[in-house]
Structure formats: C-alpha cells, structure tokens
PDB file of C-alpha atoms (C1' of nucleotides) in Angstrom:
ATOM      1  CA  MET A  26     -13.809  21.070 -14.101  1.00 30.00           C
ATOM      2  CA  SER A  27     -16.446  19.336 -13.062  1.00 31.00           C
ATOM      3  CA  GLY A  28     -18.981  22.243 -13.251  1.00 28.00           C
ATOM      4  CA  ASN A  29     -19.646  21.735  -9.676  1.00 29.00           C
ATOM      5  CA  SER A  30     -19.017  25.059  -8.264  1.00 27.00           C
ATOM      6  CA  LEU A  31     -17.187  23.662  -4.870  1.00 28.00           C
ATOM      7  CA  VAL A  32     -15.209  25.694  -2.752  1.00 29.00           C
ATOM      8  CA  LYS A  33     -11.848  26.422  -4.775  1.00 30.00           C
ATOM      9  CA  PRO A  34      -9.943  22.592  -4.318  1.00 31.00           C
ATOM     10  CA  THR A  35      -6.581  22.601  -3.862  1.00 31.00           C
ATOM     11  CA  HIS A  36      -5.148  20.358  -5.980  1.00 38.00           C
ATOM     12  CA  ASN A  37      -7.830  19.516  -8.837  1.00 47.00           C
ATOM     13  CA  ILE A  38     -10.381  16.796  -7.659  1.00 52.00           C
ATOM     14  CA  ASN A  39     -11.493  14.163 -10.403  1.00 58.00           C
ATOM     15  CA  ILE A  40     -14.943  13.210  -9.302  1.00 58.00           C
ATOM     16  CA  PRO A  41     -16.400  10.115 -11.043  1.00 57.00           C
ATOM     17  CA  ARG A  42     -19.131  11.090 -13.134  1.00 54.00           C
ATOM     18  CA  PRO A  43     -20.952   8.478 -15.078  1.00 50.00           C
ATOM     19  CA  GLY A  44     -21.125   8.004 -18.739  1.00 45.00           C
ATOM     20  CA  SER A  45     -17.709   9.487 -19.235  1.00 44.00           C
ATOM     21  CA  ALA A  46     -14.026   8.538 -17.904  1.00 45.00           C
ATOM     22  CA  VAL A  47     -13.588   7.373 -14.654  1.00 53.00           C
ATOM     23  CA  ARG A  48     -10.443   5.304 -13.573  1.00 55.00           C
ATOM     24  CA  GLY A  49     -10.108   2.597 -16.384  1.00 48.00           C
ATOM     25  CA  SER A  50     -13.471   2.321 -17.456  1.00 53.00           C
ATOM     26  CA  LYS A  51     -13.826   3.972 -20.795  1.00 55.00           C
ATOM     27  CA  THR A  52     -17.696   2.707 -20.750  1.00 64.00           C
ATOM     28  CA  GLY A  53     -18.342   4.734 -17.981  1.00 71.00           C
ATOM     29  CA  GLN A  54     -20.539   1.729 -16.099  1.00 87.00           C
ATOM     30  CA  PRO A  55     -22.607   2.446 -13.362  1.00 92.00           C
ATOM     31  CA  ILE A  56     -21.128   0.247 -11.460  1.00 93.00           C
ATOM     32  CA  MET A  57     -17.575   0.899 -12.152  1.00 93.00           C
ATOM     33  CA  VAL A  58     -18.167   4.425 -11.542  1.00 93.00           C
ATOM     34  CA  LEU A  59     -19.405   3.579  -8.084  1.00 94.00           C
ATOM     35  CA  PHE A  60     -16.532   1.359  -7.505  1.00 95.00           C
ATOM     36  CA  ASP A  61     -14.448   4.087  -8.991  1.00 93.00           C
ATOM     37  CA  LEU A  62     -15.575   6.270  -6.003  1.00 94.00           C
ATOM     38  CA  LEU A  63     -15.896   3.786  -3.296  1.00 95.00           C
ATOM     39  CA  GLY A  64     -12.348   2.393  -4.124  1.00 93.00           C
ATOM     40  CA  ARG A  65     -10.748   5.471  -2.891  1.00 94.00           C
ATOM     41  CA  ARG A  66      -9.272   5.304   0.637  1.00 92.00           C
ATOM     42  CA  TRP A  67     -11.435   5.862   3.300  1.00 95.00           C
ATOM     43  CA  ALA A  68     -14.448   6.177   1.437  1.00 96.00           C
ATOM     44  CA  MET A  69     -16.537   3.330   2.736  1.00 97.00           C
ATOM     45  CA  GLY A  70     -15.140   3.897   6.225  1.00 95.00           C
ATOM     46  CA  ILE A  71     -16.710   7.373   6.047  1.00 96.00           C
ATOM     47  CA  ILE A  72     -20.086   6.297   5.031  1.00 97.00           C
ATOM     48  CA  TRP A  73     -19.720   3.364   7.527  1.00 96.00           C
ATOM     49  CA  ASN A  74     -18.855   5.842  10.727  1.00 95.00           C
ATOM     50  CA  LEU A  75     -21.342   8.541   9.316  1.00 96.00           C
ATOM     51  CA  TYR A  76     -24.658   5.941   9.816  1.00 95.00           C
ATOM     52  CA  GLU A  77     -24.983   6.232  13.661  1.00 92.00           C
ATOM     53  CA  THR A  78     -25.036   9.849  13.689  1.00 92.00           C
ATOM     54  CA  SER A  79     -23.825  12.897  11.715  1.00 93.00           C
ATOM     55  CA  CYS A  80     -21.192  14.334  13.087  1.00 94.00           C
ATOM     56  CA  THR A  81     -18.524  17.517  12.869  1.00 95.00           C
ATOM     57  CA  PHE A  82     -15.542  17.107  10.680  1.00 95.00           C
ATOM     58  CA  ARG A  83     -13.170  16.887  13.562  1.00 95.00           C
ATOM     59  CA  THR A  84     -15.002  14.045  14.944  1.00 94.00           C
ATOM     60  CA  LEU A  85     -15.189  12.467  11.646  1.00 95.00           C
ATOM     61  CA  GLN A  86     -11.683  12.793  11.886  1.00 94.00           C
ATOM     62  CA  THR A  87     -11.299  11.231  15.156  1.00 92.00           C
ATOM     63  CA  ARG A  88     -13.652   8.116  14.447  1.00 91.00           C
ATOM     64  CA  CYS A  89     -11.622   7.267  11.291  1.00 90.00           C
ATOM     65  CA  GLU A  90      -8.714   6.812  13.335  1.00 85.00           C
ATOM     66  CA  SER A  91      -6.105   8.203  11.319  1.00 80.00           C
ATOM     67  CA  ILE A  92      -7.451   9.921   8.154  1.00 91.00           C
ATOM     68  CA  SER A  93      -5.426  13.193   7.103  1.00 93.00           C
ATOM     69  CA  PRO A  94      -7.586  16.204   6.934  1.00 95.00           C
ATOM     70  CA  THR A  95      -6.390  16.781   3.421  1.00 95.00           C
ATOM     71  CA  VAL A  96      -7.831  13.531   2.593  1.00 96.00           C
ATOM     72  CA  LEU A  97     -10.632  13.483   4.219  1.00 96.00           C
ATOM     73  CA  ASN A  98     -11.988  16.685   2.762  1.00 96.00           C
ATOM     74  CA  THR A  99     -11.227  15.595  -0.301  1.00 95.00           C
ATOM     75  CA  ARG A 100     -13.491  12.476   0.069  1.00 96.00           C
ATOM     76  CA  ILE A 101     -16.245  14.695   1.573  1.00 96.00           C
ATOM     77  CA  LYS A 102     -16.132  16.819  -1.310  1.00 95.00           C
ATOM     78  CA  GLU A 103     -16.767  13.502  -3.630  1.00 95.00           C
ATOM     79  CA  LEU A 104     -19.569  12.009  -1.714  1.00 96.00           C
ATOM     80  CA  ARG A 105     -20.882  15.329  -1.351  1.00 95.00           C
ATOM     81  CA  ALA A 106     -20.839  15.555  -5.225  1.00 93.00           C
ATOM     82  CA  ALA A 107     -22.072  12.029  -5.506  1.00 94.00           C
ATOM     83  CA  HIS A 108     -24.922  13.065  -3.127  1.00 95.00           C
ATOM     84  CA  ILE A 109     -24.203  10.581  -1.072  1.00 96.00           C
ATOM     85  CA  ILE A 110     -23.299  12.763   2.117  1.00 96.00           C
ATOM     86  CA  ILE A 111     -24.681  16.420   2.978  1.00 95.00           C
ATOM     87  CA  ASN A 112     -23.687  19.078   5.097  1.00 93.00           C
ATOM     88  CA  THR A 113     -26.344  19.818   7.583  1.00 92.00           C
ATOM     89  CA  PRO A 114     -26.715  22.144  10.970  1.00 89.00           C
ATOM     90  CA  ASN A 115     -25.795  18.831  12.594  1.00 89.00           C
ATOM     91  CA  GLY A 116     -22.342  18.471  10.890  1.00 92.00           C
ATOM     92  CA  TYR A 117     -21.953  16.149   8.230  1.00 96.00           C
ATOM     93  CA  ALA A 118     -24.846  13.276   7.174  1.00 96.00           C
ATOM     94  CA  LEU A 119     -25.490  10.501   5.279  1.00 97.00           C
ATOM     95  CA  THR A 120     -28.332  11.677   2.565  1.00 96.00           C
ATOM     96  CA  GLU A 121     -31.605   9.632   2.135  1.00 96.00           C
ATOM     97  CA  GLN A 122     -29.339   7.601  -0.821  1.00 95.00           C
ATOM     98  CA  GLY A 123     -26.341   7.370   1.513  1.00 97.00           C
ATOM     99  CA  ARG A 124     -28.469   5.560   3.796  1.00 97.00           C
ATOM    100  CA  SER A 125     -29.732   3.249   1.117  1.00 97.00           C
ATOM    101  CA  LEU A 126     -25.971   2.550   0.234  1.00 97.00           C
ATOM    102  CA  TYR A 127     -24.931   1.920   3.554  1.00 98.00           C
ATOM    103  CA  MET A 128     -27.794  -0.766   3.992  1.00 98.00           C
ATOM    104  CA  LEU A 129     -25.988  -2.763   1.239  1.00 97.00           C
ATOM    105  CA  LEU A 130     -22.631  -2.199   2.728  1.00 97.00           C
ATOM    106  CA  SER A 131     -23.767  -3.145   6.050  1.00 97.00           C
ATOM    107  CA  PRO A 132     -23.778  -7.228   5.646  1.00 98.00           C
ATOM    108  CA  LEU A 133     -20.446  -6.424   4.910  1.00 97.00           C
ATOM    109  CA  GLY A 134     -20.237  -5.932   8.641  1.00 96.00           C
ATOM    110  CA  ASP A 135     -21.046  -9.763   9.760  1.00 97.00           C
ATOM    111  CA  TRP A 136     -19.027 -11.192   6.313  1.00 97.00           C
ATOM    112  CA  SER A 137     -16.040  -9.745   7.756  1.00 95.00           C
ATOM    113  CA  LYS A 138     -16.179 -11.323  10.801  1.00 94.00           C
ATOM    114  CA  GLU A 139     -16.687 -14.818   9.186  1.00 95.00           C
ATOM    115  CA  TRP A 140     -13.802 -13.758   6.923  1.00 94.00           C
ATOM    116  CA  VAL A 141     -11.486 -13.003  10.137  1.00 91.00           C
ATOM    117  CA  LEU A 142     -12.226 -16.006  11.627  1.00 92.00           C
ATOM    118  CA  HIS A 143     -11.568 -18.237   8.099  1.00 90.00           C
ATOM    119  CA  LEU A 144      -8.434 -16.421   7.776  1.00 88.00           C
ATOM    120  CA  ARG A 145      -7.290 -17.504  11.533  1.00 83.00           C
ATOM    121  CA  GLU A 146      -7.146 -20.979  10.417  1.00 77.00           C
TER     122      GLU A 146
ATOM    123  CA  MET B   2       0.443 -21.350 -17.451  1.00 35.00           C
ATOM    124  CA  SER B   3       2.291 -22.455 -15.468  1.00 30.00           C
ATOM    125  CA  GLY B   4       1.189 -23.545 -11.773  1.00 28.00           C
ATOM    126  CA  ASN B   5       2.363 -21.862  -8.907  1.00 27.00           C
ATOM    127  CA  SER B   6       5.538 -19.842  -9.887  1.00 26.00           C
ATOM    128  CA  LEU B   7       7.473 -18.624  -6.902  1.00 26.00           C
ATOM    129  CA  VAL B   8       6.107 -15.388  -5.580  1.00 29.00           C
ATOM    130  CA  LYS B   9       8.924 -13.015  -5.548  1.00 29.00           C
ATOM    131  CA  PRO B  10       7.704  -9.366  -4.968  1.00 31.00           C
ATOM    132  CA  THR B  11       9.285  -6.165  -6.147  1.00 33.00           C
ATOM    133  CA  HIS B  12       8.190  -4.099  -3.509  1.00 40.00           C
ATOM    134  CA  ASN B  13       6.662  -5.195  -0.186  1.00 51.00           C
ATOM    135  CA  ILE B  14       3.233  -5.431  -0.814  1.00 56.00           C
ATOM    136  CA  ASN B  15       1.419  -4.806   2.556  1.00 61.00           C
ATOM    137  CA  ILE B  16      -1.570  -7.098   2.433  1.00 60.00           C
ATOM    138  CA  PRO B  17      -4.130  -5.982   5.248  1.00 60.00           C
ATOM    139  CA  ARG B  18      -4.324  -8.692   7.918  1.00 55.00           C
ATOM    140  CA  PRO B  19      -6.984  -8.348  11.130  1.00 51.00           C
ATOM    141  CA  GLY B  20      -5.979  -7.786  14.402  1.00 46.00           C
ATOM    142  CA  SER B  21      -2.833  -5.122  13.667  1.00 44.00           C
ATOM    143  CA  ALA B  22      -1.953  -2.714  11.270  1.00 45.00           C
ATOM    144  CA  VAL B  23      -4.012  -1.794   8.230  1.00 53.00           C
ATOM    145  CA  ARG B  24      -4.124   1.470   6.862  1.00 54.00           C
ATOM    146  CA  GLY B  25      -5.381   3.565   9.328  1.00 48.00           C
ATOM    147  CA  SER B  26      -7.135   1.089  12.073  1.00 54.00           C
ATOM    148  CA  LYS B  27      -5.234   0.718  14.864  1.00 56.00           C
ATOM    149  CA  THR B  28      -8.196  -1.580  16.543  1.00 64.00           C
ATOM    150  CA  GLY B  29      -7.641  -3.924  13.202  1.00 72.00           C
ATOM    151  CA  GLN B  30     -11.891  -3.905  13.044  1.00 87.00           C
ATOM    152  CA  PRO B  31     -12.849  -6.753  10.684  1.00 92.00           C
ATOM    153  CA  ILE B  32     -14.742  -4.230   8.952  1.00 93.00           C
ATOM    154  CA  MET B  33     -12.034  -1.724   8.639  1.00 93.00           C
ATOM    155  CA  VAL B  34      -9.396  -4.494   7.395  1.00 92.00           C
ATOM    156  CA  LEU B  35     -11.762  -5.156   4.701  1.00 94.00           C
ATOM    157  CA  PHE B  36     -12.400  -1.651   3.336  1.00 94.00           C
ATOM    158  CA  ASP B  37      -8.782  -1.649   3.600  1.00 93.00           C
ATOM    159  CA  LEU B  38      -8.255  -4.291   0.841  1.00 94.00           C
ATOM    160  CA  LEU B  39     -11.495  -3.683  -1.103  1.00 95.00           C
ATOM    161  CA  GLY B  40     -10.889  -0.045  -0.778  1.00 93.00           C
ATOM    162  CA  ARG B  41      -7.739  -0.493  -3.283  1.00 94.00           C
ATOM    163  CA  ARG B  42      -7.544   0.369  -6.748  1.00 92.00           C
ATOM    164  CA  TRP B  43      -9.778  -2.403  -9.019  1.00 94.00           C
ATOM    165  CA  ALA B  44     -10.070  -4.822  -6.237  1.00 96.00           C
ATOM    166  CA  MET B  45     -13.590  -4.555  -6.220  1.00 97.00           C
ATOM    167  CA  GLY B  46     -13.474  -4.333 -10.000  1.00 95.00           C
ATOM    168  CA  ILE B  47     -11.658  -7.659 -10.190  1.00 96.00           C
ATOM    169  CA  ILE B  48     -14.018  -9.296  -7.966  1.00 97.00           C
ATOM    170  CA  TRP B  49     -17.208  -8.691 -10.090  1.00 96.00           C
ATOM    171  CA  ASN B  50     -15.090  -9.560 -13.333  1.00 95.00           C
ATOM    172  CA  LEU B  51     -14.327 -12.863 -11.903  1.00 95.00           C
ATOM    173  CA  TYR B  52     -17.937 -13.930 -11.012  1.00 95.00           C
ATOM    174  CA  GLU B  53     -19.132 -14.428 -14.196  1.00 91.00           C
ATOM    175  CA  THR B  54     -16.430 -16.771 -15.563  1.00 91.00           C
ATOM    176  CA  SER B  55     -12.892 -17.595 -14.252  1.00 92.00           C
ATOM    177  CA  CYS B  56     -10.416 -16.329 -16.690  1.00 93.00           C
ATOM    178  CA  THR B  57      -6.352 -15.829 -16.926  1.00 94.00           C
ATOM    179  CA  PHE B  58      -4.430 -13.465 -16.459  1.00 95.00           C
ATOM    180  CA  ARG B  59      -4.166 -11.714 -19.284  1.00 94.00           C
ATOM    181  CA  THR B  60      -8.326 -11.607 -20.257  1.00 94.00           C
ATOM    182  CA  LEU B  61      -8.745 -10.311 -16.543  1.00 94.00           C
ATOM    183  CA  GLN B  62      -6.161  -7.523 -17.545  1.00 94.00           C
ATOM    184  CA  THR B  63      -8.704  -7.283 -20.995  1.00 91.00           C
ATOM    185  CA  ARG B  64     -12.221  -7.187 -18.725  1.00 91.00           C
ATOM    186  CA  CYS B  65     -10.677  -4.274 -16.727  1.00 89.00           C
ATOM    187  CA  GLU B  66     -10.024  -2.085 -19.174  1.00 84.00           C
ATOM    188  CA  SER B  67      -7.395  -0.505 -18.372  1.00 79.00           C
ATOM    189  CA  ILE B  68      -5.349  -2.143 -15.264  1.00 91.00           C
ATOM    190  CA  SER B  69      -1.699  -2.275 -15.269  1.00 93.00           C
ATOM    191  CA  PRO B  70      -0.178  -6.034 -14.775  1.00 95.00           C
ATOM    192  CA  THR B  71       1.666  -4.315 -12.110  1.00 95.00           C
ATOM    193  CA  VAL B  72      -1.167  -3.488  -9.917  1.00 95.00           C
ATOM    194  CA  LEU B  73      -3.192  -6.631 -11.264  1.00 96.00           C
ATOM    195  CA  ASN B  74      -0.490  -8.630  -9.974  1.00 95.00           C
ATOM    196  CA  THR B  75      -0.346  -6.985  -6.446  1.00 95.00           C
ATOM    197  CA  ARG B  76      -3.817  -7.256  -6.306  1.00 96.00           C
ATOM    198  CA  ILE B  77      -4.320 -10.575  -7.045  1.00 96.00           C
ATOM    199  CA  LYS B  78      -1.563 -11.270  -4.569  1.00 94.00           C
ATOM    200  CA  GLU B  79      -3.588  -9.686  -2.095  1.00 94.00           C
ATOM    201  CA  LEU B  80      -6.758 -11.029  -3.207  1.00 95.00           C
ATOM    202  CA  ARG B  81      -5.223 -14.734  -3.258  1.00 94.00           C
ATOM    203  CA  ALA B  82      -3.899 -14.160   0.710  1.00 93.00           C
ATOM    204  CA  ALA B  83      -7.335 -13.140   1.596  1.00 94.00           C
ATOM    205  CA  HIS B  84      -8.603 -16.453   0.476  1.00 94.00           C
ATOM    206  CA  ILE B  85     -11.148 -14.129  -1.703  1.00 96.00           C
ATOM    207  CA  ILE B  86      -9.356 -15.481  -5.460  1.00 95.00           C
ATOM    208  CA  ILE B  87      -7.612 -18.298  -6.056  1.00 95.00           C
ATOM    209  CA  ASN B  88      -5.624 -19.817  -9.091  1.00 93.00           C
ATOM    210  CA  THR B  89      -7.216 -22.997 -10.840  1.00 91.00           C
ATOM    211  CA  PRO B  90      -5.974 -24.694 -13.672  1.00 88.00           C
ATOM    212  CA  ASN B  91      -8.719 -22.844 -15.729  1.00 88.00           C
ATOM    213  CA  GLY B  92      -7.532 -19.574 -14.617  1.00 92.00           C
ATOM    214  CA  TYR B  93      -8.050 -17.205 -11.535  1.00 96.00           C
ATOM    215  CA  ALA B  94     -11.518 -17.901  -9.904  1.00 96.00           C
ATOM    216  CA  LEU B  95     -13.571 -16.692  -6.878  1.00 96.00           C
ATOM    217  CA  THR B  96     -12.922 -19.288  -4.052  1.00 96.00           C
ATOM    218  CA  GLU B  97     -16.320 -19.980  -2.020  1.00 95.00           C
ATOM    219  CA  GLN B  98     -15.827 -17.269   0.110  1.00 95.00           C
ATOM    220  CA  GLY B  99     -14.877 -14.818  -2.680  1.00 96.00           C
ATOM    221  CA  ARG B 100     -18.571 -15.987  -4.271  1.00 97.00           C
ATOM    222  CA  SER B 101     -20.538 -14.964  -1.135  1.00 97.00           C
ATOM    223  CA  LEU B 102     -18.639 -11.636  -0.839  1.00 97.00           C
ATOM    224  CA  TYR B 103     -19.795 -11.109  -4.273  1.00 98.00           C
ATOM    225  CA  MET B 104     -22.911 -11.887  -3.519  1.00 98.00           C
ATOM    226  CA  LEU B 105     -23.009  -8.970  -1.009  1.00 97.00           C
ATOM    227  CA  LEU B 106     -21.730  -6.428  -3.758  1.00 97.00           C
ATOM    228  CA  SER B 107     -24.065  -7.659  -6.212  1.00 97.00           C
ATOM    229  CA  PRO B 108     -26.767  -5.553  -5.269  1.00 98.00           C
ATOM    230  CA  LEU B 109     -24.540  -2.315  -5.792  1.00 97.00           C
ATOM    231  CA  GLY B 110     -25.060  -2.766  -9.736  1.00 96.00           C
ATOM    232  CA  ASP B 111     -28.826  -2.298  -9.410  1.00 97.00           C
ATOM    233  CA  TRP B 112     -28.404   0.757  -6.674  1.00 97.00           C
ATOM    234  CA  SER B 113     -25.360   2.679  -9.077  1.00 95.00           C
ATOM    235  CA  LYS B 114     -27.866   2.301 -11.443  1.00 95.00           C
ATOM    236  CA  GLU B 115     -30.628   4.463  -9.594  1.00 95.00           C
ATOM    237  CA  TRP B 116     -27.749   6.300  -8.384  1.00 94.00           C
ATOM    238  CA  VAL B 117     -26.537   7.498 -11.666  1.00 92.00           C
ATOM    239  CA  LEU B 118     -29.995   8.477 -12.704  1.00 92.00           C
ATOM    240  CA  HIS B 119     -30.732  10.432 -10.048  1.00 90.00           C
ATOM    241  CA  LEU B 120     -27.523  12.321 -10.349  1.00 88.00           C
ATOM    242  CA  ARG B 121     -28.555  13.386 -13.854  1.00 83.00           C
ATOM    243  CA  GLU B 122     -31.291  15.560 -12.832  1.00 78.00           C
TER     244      GLU B 122
ATOM    245  C1'  DA C  12     -12.905  44.087  24.836  1.00 61.76           C
ATOM    246  C1'  DA C  13      -9.617  40.178  25.576  1.00 61.76           C
ATOM    247  C1'  DC C  14      -9.014  34.791  25.891  1.00 61.76           C
ATOM    248  C1'  DG C  15      -9.977  30.727  24.933  1.00 61.76           C
ATOM    249  C1'  DT C  16     -11.668  27.154  22.163  1.00 61.76           C
ATOM    250  C1'  DA C  17     -13.422  24.400  18.685  1.00 61.76           C
ATOM    251  C1'  DC C  18     -14.601  24.584  13.813  1.00 61.76           C
ATOM    252  C1'  DG C  19     -14.393  23.187   8.775  1.00 61.76           C
ATOM    253  C1'  DC C  20     -10.305  23.711   5.723  1.00 61.76           C
ATOM    254  C1'  DT C  21      -5.659  24.940   3.309  1.00 61.76           C
ATOM    255  C1'  DA C  22      -0.419  24.798   2.752  1.00 61.76           C
ATOM    256  C1'  DC C  23       3.424  21.901   1.999  1.00 61.76           C
ATOM    257  C1'  DG C  24       7.115  18.548   2.116  1.00 61.76           C
ATOM    258  C1'  DT C  25       7.717  13.686   2.305  1.00 61.76           C
ATOM    259  C1'  DT C  26       5.673   8.962   1.159  1.00 61.76           C
ATOM    260  C1'  DT C  27       3.038   5.691  -0.912  1.00 61.76           C
ATOM    261  C1'  DA C  28       0.375   3.852  -4.591  1.00 61.76           C
ATOM    262  C1'  DC C  29      -0.273   3.705  -9.116  1.00 61.76           C
ATOM    263  C1'  DG C  30       0.376   3.628 -14.736  1.00 61.76           C
ATOM    264  C1'  DG C  31       2.292   2.819 -18.615  1.00 61.76           C
ATOM    265  C1'  DT C  32       5.402   0.159 -21.795  1.00 61.76           C
ATOM    266  C1'  DA C  33       9.198  -2.799 -22.108  1.00 61.76           C
ATOM    267  C1'  DG C  34      10.283  -7.253 -21.426  1.00 61.76           C
ATOM    268  C1'  DC C  35      11.758 -11.770 -19.371  1.00 61.76           C
ATOM    269  C1'  DA C  36      10.834 -17.308 -18.267  1.00 61.76           C
ATOM    270  C1'  DA C  37       8.282 -21.362 -19.259  1.00 61.76           C
ATOM    271  C1'  DT C  38       5.298 -23.219 -22.229  1.00 61.76           C
ATOM    272  C1'  DA C  39       2.928 -24.989 -25.955  1.00 61.76           C
ATOM    273  C1'  DC C  40       2.396 -25.919 -31.012  1.00 61.76           C
ATOM    274  C1'  DG C  41       3.827 -26.127 -35.490  1.00 61.76           C
TER     275       DG C  41
ATOM    276  C1'  DC D   4      13.671 -24.587 -34.956  1.00 61.76           C
ATOM    277  C1'  DG D   5      10.149 -20.515 -34.958  1.00 61.76           C
ATOM    278  C1'  DT D   6       5.797 -18.307 -33.008  1.00 61.76           C
ATOM    279  C1'  DA D   7       2.432 -17.288 -29.774  1.00 61.76           C
ATOM    280  C1'  DT D   8       0.661 -16.922 -25.279  1.00 61.76           C
ATOM    281  C1'  DT D   9       1.159 -17.212 -20.671  1.00 61.76           C
ATOM    282  C1'  DG D  10       1.855 -15.376 -15.831  1.00 61.76           C
ATOM    283  C1'  DC D  11       4.685 -11.900 -14.169  1.00 61.76           C
ATOM    284  C1'  DT D  12       8.356  -8.572 -12.943  1.00 61.76           C
ATOM    285  C1'  DA D  13      11.828  -3.894 -14.084  1.00 61.76           C
ATOM    286  C1'  DC D  14      11.844   0.466 -14.458  1.00 61.76           C
ATOM    287  C1'  DC D  15      10.368   5.393 -14.079  1.00 61.76           C
ATOM    288  C1'  DG D  16       7.003   9.302 -14.691  1.00 61.76           C
ATOM    289  C1'  DT D  17       2.901  10.948 -12.217  1.00 61.76           C
ATOM    290  C1'  DA D  18      -1.192  11.194  -9.148  1.00 61.76           C
ATOM    291  C1'  DA D  19      -3.168  10.275  -4.315  1.00 61.76           C
ATOM    292  C1'  DA D  20      -2.295   9.845   0.357  1.00 61.76           C
ATOM    293  C1'  DC D  21       0.056  11.099   5.020  1.00 61.76           C
ATOM    294  C1'  DG D  22       1.911  13.943   8.405  1.00 61.76           C
ATOM    295  C1'  DT D  23       2.113  18.528  10.888  1.00 61.76           C
ATOM    296  C1'  DA D  24       1.215  23.033  10.791  1.00 61.76           C
ATOM    297  C1'  DG D  25      -1.291  26.702  10.571  1.00 61.76           C
ATOM    298  C1'  DC D  26      -4.964  30.028   8.796  1.00 61.76           C
ATOM    299  C1'  DG D  27      -9.834  32.451   9.381  1.00 61.76           C
ATOM    300  C1'  DT D  28     -14.341  32.237  11.379  1.00 61.76           C
ATOM    301  C1'  DA D  29     -17.632  31.884  15.217  1.00 61.76           C
ATOM    302  C1'  DC D  30     -18.228  30.856  19.339  1.00 61.76           C
ATOM    303  C1'  DG D  31     -18.613  31.528  24.993  1.00 61.76           C
ATOM    304  C1'  DT D  32     -16.153  33.334  29.257  1.00 61.76           C
ATOM    305  C1'  DT D  33     -14.378  36.510  31.612  1.00 61.76           C
TER     306       DT D  33
END
DNA sequence: AACGTACGCTACGTTTACGGTAGCAATACG
DNA sequence: CGTATTGCTACCGTAAACGTAGCGTACGTT
C-alpha cells in the first residue's frame, strides 16, 4: 500500500494522500487531508519540538514527554512521507515546507496562552 | 431542538485542561493542551465547517462527510468545554474565541493546496 | 578484542479511541 | 393521531495508541 518504499512497517500505516481516501473525506480536499495528518496524536507536537533544533529519535522522544517509540516512529514515517520532516545527519529536522508550516502553527502558541487565561475565569 | 438536554456521558470524556494532565504533557503547557484538543479526530474539521454558518447537529454531521454521531458528540462536548463552540438557538456556532482560532487555522487552507501540488511531483 | 553506551527501530500485550448501526426522548407540524 | 426532524445515547467490533522490553548496529574506551 501507498507505493512509498519505506522500511517495511510492522502494522500498515495509512498515510493521508490528497485526492483519495483519508479518514472521512471522500472528496479529498487538501485541507481535510492536512487535518487528517495533523489530527493524529503528537503530529503537531513533533513539528513544534523540531523547530528550534533538529534532534535524534531518542531526544525527540524525550522532548515529547510521554510518547511511545511505536507512535513516534509511525508519525515520523507519515511526516517524512508528507515531506514535512526529513532525516539528516544531525537527526530529524523540519524541511523547508515543514518550517513554513510551523510558521503557520506558531501563532497558536500565543493564542493558547490567552485561551488558558480565559478558561480560568 | 430542545435547548440544553443534560449531559450524561456514556464513557467518561477526558477534556484537556491546562495545568494538569492532558495526554503526555506533564507540564501542561498551553500549546500542548491545545494540540491535545485539536489533535483529536475531526476537531479541526468541525471548527472549519462551523465558520461559514452555524448549523445543527445533523447538518454538521453531514458536512463532515463521515463522522459518527458518537465522536461528533464527544468533540462537541470537548469544544464546548473549551469555549470554542457554543450551542445557539440556530444550532452550533463558533464563539468569539472560536472565530479567532479559525482565523489562525485559515492560512492552512492555502498552505495545504501548495503542499498537495508539491507532493504530486 | 571486549566493554559500555547510544542510536533507530520493532515486538507484543493491554488500554483507549473511533467507527457503524440502531434507536430513544423531545419537539414540531399536519 | 401520525410522521418527521431534532439532539443524543447504547452497543459492539475494529483501529490507534500506550508501555515495556529488547534487537541490531555503530560508535568510543580500555
């Protein structure tokens, strides 16, 4: 499945692809494909943690405080297939696209702080 | 449509709350709490679909092409608890905060289109 | 060579989330 | 009365995620 020649997976990973499939969107609108990709546990957290510095599998695992290696590996495969992260000699890093995606996610940081304050009331 | 029928959840829903818990973040950083909330299936899709017009439970279910009522109801409870959506006489709608959150998610629409084009190569 | 260490990653069993279908109670209207 | 639509729940099977353990490789040190 998904003619992407990655390492043979333990259990089949279902990488969101535009135009077909993706959980729930028959039309395969790009935004829904993206939401499918980002709406998986730890996906955005990984992007967030990779922006400052690239890092190895294990340090990434440490930064995401409690992610299992199984899920981390799955997310890595998905995000690599999506060309959002890449494996460099220095470890995993955001691609150019990944960095541009981070720039869009970045404002959520400030928003979440305001949001938390508002929820406290 | 009756206003607020009382909430009697079948299975306990675990609503992300700042400061404690949330899947994987012991520190409870706001951004991680938000990622926990948005990184659940259909969460962002619901926000996306509610921006144009507010709509009822069933129409929302229709707009999200294949969401089960169980999950939709769970997401609604979570997003309501987070003050991102609200139940109005006209159906469910984004709150002021929800709309400001949408404004941040909105650029992802264009980004995803570019991203899809890049993936096709 | 033998040792320790860190690396990316997998196996596997348990728990949790999600999907799919059915259906209930409440409201509205004929 | 009947029917239709609403929000929402029950149930159950499947898929995703967690937690722990460990493999194989590549280093550096002694």
